[in-house]
Short mmCIF file of C-alpha atoms in Angstrom, two decimals:
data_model
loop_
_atom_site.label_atom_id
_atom_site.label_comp_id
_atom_site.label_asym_id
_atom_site.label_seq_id
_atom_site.Cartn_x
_atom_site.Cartn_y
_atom_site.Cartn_z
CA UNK A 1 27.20 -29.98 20.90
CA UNK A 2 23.83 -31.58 21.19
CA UNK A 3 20.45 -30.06 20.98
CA UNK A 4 19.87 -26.95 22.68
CA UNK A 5 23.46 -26.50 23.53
CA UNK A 6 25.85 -23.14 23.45
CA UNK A 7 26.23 -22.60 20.02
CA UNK A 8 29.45 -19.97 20.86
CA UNK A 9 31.78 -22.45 18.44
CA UNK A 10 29.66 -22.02 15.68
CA UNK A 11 30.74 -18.43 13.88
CA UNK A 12 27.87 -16.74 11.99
CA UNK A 13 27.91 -13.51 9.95
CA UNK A 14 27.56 -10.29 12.04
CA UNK A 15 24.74 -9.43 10.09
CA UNK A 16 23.09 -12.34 11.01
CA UNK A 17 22.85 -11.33 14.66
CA UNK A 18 22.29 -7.52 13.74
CA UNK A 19 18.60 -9.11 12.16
CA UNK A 20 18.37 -11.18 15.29
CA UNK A 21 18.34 -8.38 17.36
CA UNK A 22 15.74 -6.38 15.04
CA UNK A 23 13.44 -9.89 15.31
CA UNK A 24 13.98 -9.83 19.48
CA UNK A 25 13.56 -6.32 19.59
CA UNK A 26 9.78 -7.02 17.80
CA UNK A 27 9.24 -9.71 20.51
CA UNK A 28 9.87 -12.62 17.82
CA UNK A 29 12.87 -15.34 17.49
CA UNK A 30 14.91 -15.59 15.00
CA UNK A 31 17.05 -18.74 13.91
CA UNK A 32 19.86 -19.18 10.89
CA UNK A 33 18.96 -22.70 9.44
CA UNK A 34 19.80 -24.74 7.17
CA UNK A 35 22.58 -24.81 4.49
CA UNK A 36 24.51 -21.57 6.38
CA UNK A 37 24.93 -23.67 9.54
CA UNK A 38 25.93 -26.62 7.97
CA UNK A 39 28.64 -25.18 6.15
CA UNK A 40 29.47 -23.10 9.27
CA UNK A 41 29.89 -26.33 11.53
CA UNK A 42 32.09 -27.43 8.26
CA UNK A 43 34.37 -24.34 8.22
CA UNK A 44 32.96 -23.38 4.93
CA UNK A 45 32.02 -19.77 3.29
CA UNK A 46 28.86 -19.02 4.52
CA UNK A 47 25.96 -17.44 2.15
CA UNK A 48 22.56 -17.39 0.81
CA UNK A 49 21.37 -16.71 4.45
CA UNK A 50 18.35 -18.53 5.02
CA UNK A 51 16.46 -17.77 9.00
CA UNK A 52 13.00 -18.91 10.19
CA UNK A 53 11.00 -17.45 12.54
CA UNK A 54 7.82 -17.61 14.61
CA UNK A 55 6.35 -14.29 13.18
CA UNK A 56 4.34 -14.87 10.80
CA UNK A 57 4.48 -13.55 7.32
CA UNK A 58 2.38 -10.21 7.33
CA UNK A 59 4.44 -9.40 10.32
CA UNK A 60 7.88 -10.32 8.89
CA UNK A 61 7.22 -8.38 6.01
CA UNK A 62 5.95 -5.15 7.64
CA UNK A 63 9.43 -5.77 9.89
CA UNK A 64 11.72 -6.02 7.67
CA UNK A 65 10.18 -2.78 5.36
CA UNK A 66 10.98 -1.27 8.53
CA UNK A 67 14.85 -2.23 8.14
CA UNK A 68 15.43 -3.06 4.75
CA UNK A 69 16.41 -1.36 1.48
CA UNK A 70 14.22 -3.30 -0.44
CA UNK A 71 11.93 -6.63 0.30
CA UNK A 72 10.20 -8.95 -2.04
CA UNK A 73 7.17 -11.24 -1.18
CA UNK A 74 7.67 -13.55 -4.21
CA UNK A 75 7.47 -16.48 -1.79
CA UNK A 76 5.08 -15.30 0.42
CA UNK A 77 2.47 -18.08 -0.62
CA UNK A 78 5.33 -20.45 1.24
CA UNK A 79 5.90 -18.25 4.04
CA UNK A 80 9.06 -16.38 2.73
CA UNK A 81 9.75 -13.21 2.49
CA UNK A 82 12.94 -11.60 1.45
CA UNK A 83 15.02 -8.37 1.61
CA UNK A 84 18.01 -6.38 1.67
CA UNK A 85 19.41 -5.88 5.04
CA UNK A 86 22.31 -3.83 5.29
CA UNK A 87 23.15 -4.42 1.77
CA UNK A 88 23.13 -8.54 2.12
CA UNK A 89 19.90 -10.73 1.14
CA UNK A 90 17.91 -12.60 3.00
CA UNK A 91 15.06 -14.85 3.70
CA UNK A 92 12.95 -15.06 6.57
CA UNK A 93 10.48 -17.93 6.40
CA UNK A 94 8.26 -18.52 9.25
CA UNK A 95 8.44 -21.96 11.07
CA UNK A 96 6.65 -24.83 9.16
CA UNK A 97 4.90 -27.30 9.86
CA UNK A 98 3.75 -28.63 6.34
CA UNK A 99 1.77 -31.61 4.77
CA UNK A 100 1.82 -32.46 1.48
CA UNK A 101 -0.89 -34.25 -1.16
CA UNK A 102 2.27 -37.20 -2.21
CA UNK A 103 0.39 -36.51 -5.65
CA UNK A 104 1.92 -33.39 -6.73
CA UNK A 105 4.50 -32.76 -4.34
CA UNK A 106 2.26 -29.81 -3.48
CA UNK A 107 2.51 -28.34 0.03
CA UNK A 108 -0.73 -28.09 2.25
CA UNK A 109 1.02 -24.93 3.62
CA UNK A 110 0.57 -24.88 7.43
CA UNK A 111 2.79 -22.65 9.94
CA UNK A 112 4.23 -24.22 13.25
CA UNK A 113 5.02 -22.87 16.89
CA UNK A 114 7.83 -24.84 17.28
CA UNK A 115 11.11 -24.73 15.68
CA UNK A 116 11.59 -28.58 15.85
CA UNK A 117 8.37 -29.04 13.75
CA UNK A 118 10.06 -26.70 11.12
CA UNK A 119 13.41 -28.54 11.28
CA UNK A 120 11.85 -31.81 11.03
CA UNK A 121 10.56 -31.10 7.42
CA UNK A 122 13.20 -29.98 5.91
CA UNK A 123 15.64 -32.53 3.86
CA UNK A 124 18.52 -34.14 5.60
CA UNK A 125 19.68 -33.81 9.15
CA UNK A 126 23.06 -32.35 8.48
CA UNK A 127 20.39 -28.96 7.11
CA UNK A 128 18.21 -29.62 9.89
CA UNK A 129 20.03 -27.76 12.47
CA UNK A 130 19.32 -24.00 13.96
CA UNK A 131 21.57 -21.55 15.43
CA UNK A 132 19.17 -18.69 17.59
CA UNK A 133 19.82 -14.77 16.81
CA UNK A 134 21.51 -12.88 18.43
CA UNK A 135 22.24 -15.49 21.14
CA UNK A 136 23.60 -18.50 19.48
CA UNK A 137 21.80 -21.34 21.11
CA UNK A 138 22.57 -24.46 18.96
CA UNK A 139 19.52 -26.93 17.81
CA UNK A 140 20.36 -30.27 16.42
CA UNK A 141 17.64 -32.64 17.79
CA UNK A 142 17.80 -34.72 14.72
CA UNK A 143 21.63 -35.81 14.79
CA UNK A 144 22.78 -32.97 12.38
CA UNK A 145 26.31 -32.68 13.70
CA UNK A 146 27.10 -36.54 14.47
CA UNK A 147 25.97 -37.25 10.79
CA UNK A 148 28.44 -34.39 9.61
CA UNK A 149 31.06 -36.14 12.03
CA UNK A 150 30.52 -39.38 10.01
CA UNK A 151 29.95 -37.63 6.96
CA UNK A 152 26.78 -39.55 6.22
CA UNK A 153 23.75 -37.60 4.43
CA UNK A 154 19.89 -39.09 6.41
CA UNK A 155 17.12 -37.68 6.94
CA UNK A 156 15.45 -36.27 9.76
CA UNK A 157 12.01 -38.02 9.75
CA UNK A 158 11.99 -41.30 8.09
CA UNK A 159 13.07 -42.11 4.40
CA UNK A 160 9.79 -43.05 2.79
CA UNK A 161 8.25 -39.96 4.59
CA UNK A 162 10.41 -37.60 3.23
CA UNK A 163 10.90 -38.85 -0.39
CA UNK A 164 7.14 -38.98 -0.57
CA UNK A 165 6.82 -35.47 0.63
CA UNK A 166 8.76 -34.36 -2.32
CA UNK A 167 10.65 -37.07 -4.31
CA UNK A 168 13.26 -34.11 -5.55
CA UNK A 169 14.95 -34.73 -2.33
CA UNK A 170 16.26 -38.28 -3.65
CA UNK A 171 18.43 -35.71 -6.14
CA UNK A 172 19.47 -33.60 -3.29
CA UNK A 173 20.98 -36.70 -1.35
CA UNK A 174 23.12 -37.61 -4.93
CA UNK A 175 23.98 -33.76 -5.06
CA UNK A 176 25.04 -33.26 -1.45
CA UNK A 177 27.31 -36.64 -1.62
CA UNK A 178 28.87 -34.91 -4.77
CA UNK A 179 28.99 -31.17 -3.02
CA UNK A 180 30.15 -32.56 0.47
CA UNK A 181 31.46 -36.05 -0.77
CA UNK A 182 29.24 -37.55 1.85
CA UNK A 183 28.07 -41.11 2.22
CA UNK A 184 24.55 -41.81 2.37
CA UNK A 185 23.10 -43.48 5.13
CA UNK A 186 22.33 -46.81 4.10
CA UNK A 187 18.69 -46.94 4.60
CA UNK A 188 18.00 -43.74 2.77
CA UNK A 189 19.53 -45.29 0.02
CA UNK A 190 17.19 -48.12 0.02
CA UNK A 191 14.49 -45.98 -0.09
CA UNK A 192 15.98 -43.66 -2.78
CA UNK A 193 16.15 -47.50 -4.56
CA UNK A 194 12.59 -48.45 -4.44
CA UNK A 195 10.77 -44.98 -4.76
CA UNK A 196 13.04 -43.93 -7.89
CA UNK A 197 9.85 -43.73 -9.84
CA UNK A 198 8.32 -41.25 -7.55
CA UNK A 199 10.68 -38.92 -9.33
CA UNK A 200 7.33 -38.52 -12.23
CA UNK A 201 5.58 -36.32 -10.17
CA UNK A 202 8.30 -33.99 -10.31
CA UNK A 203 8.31 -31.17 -13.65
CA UNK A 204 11.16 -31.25 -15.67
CA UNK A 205 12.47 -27.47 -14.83
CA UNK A 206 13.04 -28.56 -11.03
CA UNK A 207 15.09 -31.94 -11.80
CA UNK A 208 17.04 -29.88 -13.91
CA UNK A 209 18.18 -27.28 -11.83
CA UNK A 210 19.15 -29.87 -9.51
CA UNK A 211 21.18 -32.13 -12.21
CA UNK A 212 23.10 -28.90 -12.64
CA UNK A 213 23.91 -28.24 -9.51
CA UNK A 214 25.16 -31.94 -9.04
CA UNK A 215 27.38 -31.38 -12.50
CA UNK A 216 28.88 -28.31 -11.27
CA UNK A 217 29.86 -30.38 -7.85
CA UNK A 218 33.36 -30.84 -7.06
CA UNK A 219 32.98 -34.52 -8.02
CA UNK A 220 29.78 -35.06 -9.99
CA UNK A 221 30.88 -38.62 -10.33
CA UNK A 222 30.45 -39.57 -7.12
CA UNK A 223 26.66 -38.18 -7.11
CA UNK A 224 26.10 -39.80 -10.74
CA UNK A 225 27.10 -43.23 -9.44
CA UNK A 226 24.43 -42.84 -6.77
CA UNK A 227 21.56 -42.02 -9.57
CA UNK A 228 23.02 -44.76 -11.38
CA UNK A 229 22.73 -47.23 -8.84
CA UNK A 230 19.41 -46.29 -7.55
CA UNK A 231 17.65 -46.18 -10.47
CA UNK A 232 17.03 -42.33 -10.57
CA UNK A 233 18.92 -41.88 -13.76
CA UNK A 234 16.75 -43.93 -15.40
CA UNK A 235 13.87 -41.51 -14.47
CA UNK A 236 15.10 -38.42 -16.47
CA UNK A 237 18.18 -39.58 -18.21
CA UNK A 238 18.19 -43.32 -19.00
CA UNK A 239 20.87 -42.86 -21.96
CA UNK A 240 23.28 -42.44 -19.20
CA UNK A 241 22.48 -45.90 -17.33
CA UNK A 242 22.20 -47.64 -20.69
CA UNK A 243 26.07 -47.10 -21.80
CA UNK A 244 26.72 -49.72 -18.69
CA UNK A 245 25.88 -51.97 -21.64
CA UNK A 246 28.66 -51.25 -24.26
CA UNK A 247 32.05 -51.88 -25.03
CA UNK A 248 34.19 -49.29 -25.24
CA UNK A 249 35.88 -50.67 -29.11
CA UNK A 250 39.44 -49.83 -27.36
CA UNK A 251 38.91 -52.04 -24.85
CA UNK A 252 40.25 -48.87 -22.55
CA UNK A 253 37.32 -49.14 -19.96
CA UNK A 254 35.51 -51.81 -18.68
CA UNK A 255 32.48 -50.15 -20.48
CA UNK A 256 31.74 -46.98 -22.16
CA UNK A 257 30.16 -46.31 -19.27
CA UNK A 258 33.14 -45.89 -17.01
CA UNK A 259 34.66 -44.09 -20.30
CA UNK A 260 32.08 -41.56 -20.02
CA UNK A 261 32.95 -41.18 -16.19
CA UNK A 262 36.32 -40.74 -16.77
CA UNK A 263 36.08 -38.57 -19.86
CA UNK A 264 33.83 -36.14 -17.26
CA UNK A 265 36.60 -36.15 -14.83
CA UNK A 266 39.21 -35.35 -17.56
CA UNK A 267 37.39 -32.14 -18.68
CA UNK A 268 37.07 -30.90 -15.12
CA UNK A 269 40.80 -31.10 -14.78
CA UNK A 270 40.98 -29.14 -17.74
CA UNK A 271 38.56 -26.23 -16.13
CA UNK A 272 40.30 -22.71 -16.12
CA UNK A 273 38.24 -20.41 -14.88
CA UNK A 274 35.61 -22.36 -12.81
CA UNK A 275 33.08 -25.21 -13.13
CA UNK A 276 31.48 -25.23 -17.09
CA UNK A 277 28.55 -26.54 -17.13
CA UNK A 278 28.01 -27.05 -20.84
CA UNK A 279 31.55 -28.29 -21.03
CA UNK A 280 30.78 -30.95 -18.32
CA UNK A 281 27.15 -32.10 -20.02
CA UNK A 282 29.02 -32.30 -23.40
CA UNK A 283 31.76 -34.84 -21.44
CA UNK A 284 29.41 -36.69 -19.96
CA UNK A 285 27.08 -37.20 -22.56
CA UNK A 286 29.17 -37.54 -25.77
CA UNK A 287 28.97 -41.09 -26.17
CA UNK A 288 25.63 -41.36 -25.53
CA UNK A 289 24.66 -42.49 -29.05
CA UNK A 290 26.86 -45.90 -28.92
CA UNK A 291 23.93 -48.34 -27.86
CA UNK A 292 21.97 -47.17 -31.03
CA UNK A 293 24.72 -47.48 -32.56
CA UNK A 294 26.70 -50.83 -32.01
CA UNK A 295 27.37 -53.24 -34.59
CA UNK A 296 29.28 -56.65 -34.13
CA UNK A 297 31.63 -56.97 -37.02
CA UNK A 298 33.54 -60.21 -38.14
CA UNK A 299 35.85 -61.39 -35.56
CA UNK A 300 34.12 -60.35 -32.50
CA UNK A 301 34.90 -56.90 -33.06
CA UNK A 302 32.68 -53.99 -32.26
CA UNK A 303 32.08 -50.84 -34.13
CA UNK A 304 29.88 -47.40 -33.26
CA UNK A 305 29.70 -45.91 -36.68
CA UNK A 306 28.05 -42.08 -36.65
CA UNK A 307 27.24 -42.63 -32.95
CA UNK A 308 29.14 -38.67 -32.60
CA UNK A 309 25.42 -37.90 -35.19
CA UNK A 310 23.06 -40.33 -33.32
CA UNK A 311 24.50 -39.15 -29.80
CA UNK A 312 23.86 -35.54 -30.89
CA UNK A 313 20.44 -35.88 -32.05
CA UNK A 314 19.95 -37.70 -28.32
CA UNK A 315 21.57 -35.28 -26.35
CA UNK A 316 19.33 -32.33 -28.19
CA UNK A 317 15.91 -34.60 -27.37
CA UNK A 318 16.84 -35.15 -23.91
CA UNK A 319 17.78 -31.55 -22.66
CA UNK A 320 14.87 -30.05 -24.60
CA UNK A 321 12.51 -32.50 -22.50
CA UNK A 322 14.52 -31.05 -19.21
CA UNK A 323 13.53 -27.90 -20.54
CA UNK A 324 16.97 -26.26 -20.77
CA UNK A 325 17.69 -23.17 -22.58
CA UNK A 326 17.85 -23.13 -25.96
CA UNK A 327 21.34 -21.77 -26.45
CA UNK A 328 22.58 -24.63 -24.38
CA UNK A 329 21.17 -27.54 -26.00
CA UNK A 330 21.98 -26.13 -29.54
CA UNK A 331 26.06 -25.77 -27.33
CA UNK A 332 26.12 -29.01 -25.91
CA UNK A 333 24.37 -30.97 -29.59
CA UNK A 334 27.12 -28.93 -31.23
CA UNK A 335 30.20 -30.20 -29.15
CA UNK A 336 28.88 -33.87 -29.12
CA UNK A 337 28.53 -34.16 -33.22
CA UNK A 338 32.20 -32.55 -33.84
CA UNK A 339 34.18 -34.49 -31.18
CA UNK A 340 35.53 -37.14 -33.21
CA UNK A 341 35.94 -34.83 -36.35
CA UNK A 342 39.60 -33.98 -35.31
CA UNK A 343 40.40 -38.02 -35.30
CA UNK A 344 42.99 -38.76 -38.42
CA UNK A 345 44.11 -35.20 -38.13
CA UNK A 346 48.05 -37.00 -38.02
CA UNK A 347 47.72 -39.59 -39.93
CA UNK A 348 46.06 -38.26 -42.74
CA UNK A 349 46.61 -34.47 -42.75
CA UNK A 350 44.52 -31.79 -43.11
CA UNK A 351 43.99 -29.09 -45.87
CA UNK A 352 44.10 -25.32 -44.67
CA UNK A 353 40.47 -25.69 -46.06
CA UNK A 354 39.66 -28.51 -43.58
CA UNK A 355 40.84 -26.45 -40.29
CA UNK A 356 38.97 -23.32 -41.45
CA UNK A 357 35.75 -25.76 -41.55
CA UNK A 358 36.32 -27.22 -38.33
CA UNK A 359 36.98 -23.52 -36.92
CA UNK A 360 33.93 -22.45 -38.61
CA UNK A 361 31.81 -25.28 -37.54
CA UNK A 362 32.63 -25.21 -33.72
CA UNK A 363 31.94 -21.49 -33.97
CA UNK A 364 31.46 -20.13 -30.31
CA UNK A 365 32.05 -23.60 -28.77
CA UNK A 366 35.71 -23.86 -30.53
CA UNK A 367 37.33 -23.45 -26.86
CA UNK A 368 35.12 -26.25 -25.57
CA UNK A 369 35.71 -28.20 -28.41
CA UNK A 370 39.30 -28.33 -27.93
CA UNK A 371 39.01 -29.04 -23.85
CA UNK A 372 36.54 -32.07 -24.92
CA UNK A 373 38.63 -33.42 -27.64
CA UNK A 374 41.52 -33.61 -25.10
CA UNK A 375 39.08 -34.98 -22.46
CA UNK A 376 38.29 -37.91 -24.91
CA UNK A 377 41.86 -39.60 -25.11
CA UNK A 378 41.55 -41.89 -22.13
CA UNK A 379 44.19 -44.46 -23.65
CA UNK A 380 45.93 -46.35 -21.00
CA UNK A 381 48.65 -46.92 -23.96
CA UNK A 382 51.07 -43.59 -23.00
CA UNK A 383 53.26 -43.50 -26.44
CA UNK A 384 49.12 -43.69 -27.88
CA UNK A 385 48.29 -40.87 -25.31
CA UNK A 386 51.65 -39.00 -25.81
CA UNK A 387 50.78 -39.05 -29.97
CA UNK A 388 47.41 -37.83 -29.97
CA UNK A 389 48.62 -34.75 -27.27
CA UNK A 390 51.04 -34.15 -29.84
CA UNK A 391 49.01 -34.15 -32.77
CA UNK A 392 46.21 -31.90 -31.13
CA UNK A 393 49.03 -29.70 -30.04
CA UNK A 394 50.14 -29.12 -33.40
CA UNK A 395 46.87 -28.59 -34.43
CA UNK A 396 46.02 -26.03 -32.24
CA UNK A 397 49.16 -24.00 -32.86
CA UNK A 398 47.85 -24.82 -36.67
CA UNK A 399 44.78 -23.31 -36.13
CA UNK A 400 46.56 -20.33 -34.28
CA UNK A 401 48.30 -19.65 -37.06
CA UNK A 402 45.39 -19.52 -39.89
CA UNK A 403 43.99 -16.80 -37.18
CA UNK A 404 46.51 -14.76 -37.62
CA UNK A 405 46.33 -14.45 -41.11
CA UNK A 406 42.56 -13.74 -41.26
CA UNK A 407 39.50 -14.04 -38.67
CA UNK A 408 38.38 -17.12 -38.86
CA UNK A 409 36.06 -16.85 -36.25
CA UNK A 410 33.71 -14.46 -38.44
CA UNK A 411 34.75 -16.54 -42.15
CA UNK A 412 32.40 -14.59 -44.37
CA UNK A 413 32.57 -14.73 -48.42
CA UNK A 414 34.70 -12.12 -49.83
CA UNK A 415 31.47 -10.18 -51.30
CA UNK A 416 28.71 -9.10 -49.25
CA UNK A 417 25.01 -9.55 -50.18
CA UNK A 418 24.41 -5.56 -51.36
CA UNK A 419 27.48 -6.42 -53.70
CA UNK A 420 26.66 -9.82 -55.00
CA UNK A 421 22.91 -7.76 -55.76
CA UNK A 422 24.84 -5.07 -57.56
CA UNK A 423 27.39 -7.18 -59.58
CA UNK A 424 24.50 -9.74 -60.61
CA UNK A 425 21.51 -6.98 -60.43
CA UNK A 426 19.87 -8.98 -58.46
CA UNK A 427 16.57 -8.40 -56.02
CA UNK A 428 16.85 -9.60 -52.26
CA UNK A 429 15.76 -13.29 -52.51
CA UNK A 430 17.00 -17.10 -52.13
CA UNK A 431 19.17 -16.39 -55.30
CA UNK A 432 21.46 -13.83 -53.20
CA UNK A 433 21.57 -16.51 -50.68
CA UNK A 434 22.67 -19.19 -52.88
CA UNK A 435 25.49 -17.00 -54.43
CA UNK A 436 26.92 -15.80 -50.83
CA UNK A 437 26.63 -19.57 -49.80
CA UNK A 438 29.11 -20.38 -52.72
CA UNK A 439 31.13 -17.71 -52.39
CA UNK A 440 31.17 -18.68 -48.63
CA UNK A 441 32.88 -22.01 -49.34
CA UNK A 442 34.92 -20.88 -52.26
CA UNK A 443 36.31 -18.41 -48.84
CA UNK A 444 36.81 -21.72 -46.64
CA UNK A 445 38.74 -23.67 -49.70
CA UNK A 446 40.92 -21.09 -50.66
CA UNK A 447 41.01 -18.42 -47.94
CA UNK A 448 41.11 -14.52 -48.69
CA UNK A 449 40.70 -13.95 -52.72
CA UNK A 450 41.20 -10.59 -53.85
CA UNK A 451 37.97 -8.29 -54.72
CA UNK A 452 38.54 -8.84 -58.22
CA UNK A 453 38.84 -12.91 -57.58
CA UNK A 454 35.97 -12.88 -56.06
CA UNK A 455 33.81 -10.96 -58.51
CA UNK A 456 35.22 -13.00 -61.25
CA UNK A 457 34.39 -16.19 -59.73
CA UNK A 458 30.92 -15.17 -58.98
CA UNK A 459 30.49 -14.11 -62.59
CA UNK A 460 31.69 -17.78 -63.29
CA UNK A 461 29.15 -19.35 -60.84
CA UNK A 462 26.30 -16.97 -62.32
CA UNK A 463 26.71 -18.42 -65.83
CA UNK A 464 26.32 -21.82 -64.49
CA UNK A 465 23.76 -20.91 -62.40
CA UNK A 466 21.75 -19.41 -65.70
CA UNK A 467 21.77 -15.88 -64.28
CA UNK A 468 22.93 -13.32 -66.63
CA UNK A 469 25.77 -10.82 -64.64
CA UNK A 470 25.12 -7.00 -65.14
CA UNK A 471 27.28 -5.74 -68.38
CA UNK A 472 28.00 -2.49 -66.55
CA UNK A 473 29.12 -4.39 -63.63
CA UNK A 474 33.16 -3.52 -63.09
#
């Protein structure tokens, strides 16, 4: 199919042409664009319906009020107006025909007549083709469906245009190779090479979103080799490029860089229930702290003492500048600084005390914990490999085991503030704290004590403390 040919192949959602045929009835066209026909020519689940138009906005909103449940106007500055049609959204943006200020990224926001105006704008070719509503008359004038035939991501005007338009677009090329596993075209690369930098004018919240959506690709790898290699890592997240520099100390990988990589890939293999996003940050990122924290010891041998501490305390600075939640950088800090902590679990043993701690510790995150510790062992020695599965094995059924006896996910002292107040006659203050914090890890070393124990050893800890325990206490 080339431009302007029968688009009959391509199948589109019925409701698609049911809002064509509200747009022709109005005397207006109608076109799906974008993603939906991409993944249509590609035999892929179709959503997120995204249409242009030649009406402009006033009169696509007072349209679709006419034939929606609800509508929304939220991007009405851009053009865009959305709704529920026949209990499906949508988006109806009017044709384009933008410029932009290259300072900001900031669109000059101009409406077109002409549908080949709006399709020239918009990122890559293969998302730069149009199917018309209800009739289905196919637009590709930029090469959409030959580039999906070689599976090569370009864009539709040139390059340096685009990227300066809005330099975000350099991390939609990285994230479509990783989505679609794509090549890109070899001259968009170049230009993705030497306008990395352009990447500044862009706030932190928007390359964010669009590093997630590359992490939760089928293959993130692939789309994290290509912001390596361009330079765009270094942008946002030069801790990543930097590990190309170390030595893995088990001479497993060529680099720890590669170890990452394949440490990323392990965890995704390990996915149950869908891409994790915090799961696949915490793999990727884990080892960040080695360059900070190499040392060359006698012999030519190399060390990365507390990089799991230096790597966390990294990993917490960077996704706070990225401007990510704070549950999820607290999640993601958390995994990184207990992911060697299970290490010497079969050699040395551990203490009932010691798993409570480590249960306690991962909190929450205990489930990821376990999925990254696996993720880690990237030996290419399989009786080393086959060990550490083992041990970890055992240590989970360990762990399973402790549960059963008592909740470890809620390990809480034996007495409870109101009764450490009463036994000690105590007011509320930092001195209630300090006596539920001992009794606290008296509860990890020992486990369950019984009430009387417990009081008894409080008692103990108050006369050391220089508190004098109630006499009528008991």
């Amino acid at each position: 199919m080339s431009d302007n040919s029968s688009g009959k192949e391509i199948t589109v959602p019925p409701i698609a042409d049911e809002l064509g045929r509200v747009f022709a009835g109005e005397g207006f066209e109608l076109h799906l664009v974008g993603g939906p026909v991409r993944d249509a020519v590609l035999r892929r689940n179709v959503s997120d319906l995204d249409f242009t138009t030649d009406a402009r906005p006033e009169t696509t909103e007072a349209i679709l009020r006419s034939h929606c449940s609800t509508v929304w106007t939220t991007g009405a500055d851009f053009g865009t107006i959305g709704g529920m049609f026949r209990g499906e959204q949508v988006e109806v943006t009017t044709f384009r025909a933008d410029a932009y200020d290259r300072v900001s990224r900031n669109p000059i926001v101009r409406y077109g007549d002409s549908l080949v105006d709006d399709l020239e704008r918009r990122d890559f070719t293969v998302n730069a083709m149009a199917v018309s509503l209800p009739g289905h008359e196919f637009a590709d004038p930029f090469g959409g469906l030959a580039d999906i035939a070689r599976r090569t991501i370009r864009t539709p005007a040139s390059p340096e245009s685009s990227f300066a338009d809005d330099p975000l677009r350099m991390l939609r090329a990285a994230r479509f190779a990783a989505q679609l596993g794509f090549d890109i075209d070899p001259e968009t690369l170049d230009a993705m090479r030497r306008m990395a930098p352009e990447l500044a004018r862009i706030t932190a919240e928007r390359i964010r979103d669009e590093f997630n959506k590359l992490m939760l690709a089928p293959d993130p790898v692939v789309g994290l080799r290509i912001l390596i290699d361009t330079g765009l890592a270094e942008q946002f997240l030069p801790e990543l490029p930097a590990l190309r520099m170390e030595i893995d100390e088990h001479a497993q990988h060529k680099d720890v860089y590669e170890h990452s990589l394949q440490v990323l890939r392990n965890a995704i293999a390990l996915e149950q229930a869908g891409p994790d996003l915090l799961l696949r940050l915490a793999a990727l990122l884990h080892d960040i702290g080695k360059p900070e924290t190499k040392d060359i010891v006698a012999g030519g041998g190399v060390t990365f003492h507390h990089h799991d501490v230096a790597g966390a305390r990294l990993a917490r600075r960077r996704m706070r500048e990225l401007k990510y939640p704070k549950a999820e950088v607290q999640a993601v800090s958390l995994l990184i600084s207990l992911h060697l902590r299970f290490y010497g679990y079969g050699e040395a043993g551990w203490t009932d005390s010691a798993v409570r701690r480590y249960v306690t510790d991962a909190g929450a995150q205990l489930d990821r914990l376990h999925l990254l510790v696996r993720s880690d062992c990237t030996t290419r020695n399989r009786r080393k490999a086959e060990r550490l599965r083992r041990d970890y094995d055992a240590f989970e059924d360990r762990i399973s085991r402790i549960r059963a006896e008592e909740d470890l996910r809620a390990v809480r002292p034996d007495l409870d503030g109101n009764a450490i107040m009463e036994l000690l006659g105590l007011e509320p203050g930092p001195a209630v704290g300090r006596a539920w914090a001992y009794l606290k890890e008296l509860r990890l070393e020992r486990g369950p004590m019984p009430r009387e124990e417990a009081e008894s050893e409080l008692r103990a800890w108050a006369a050391r403390e220089g508190f004098a325990p109630r006499q009528d206490a008991g």
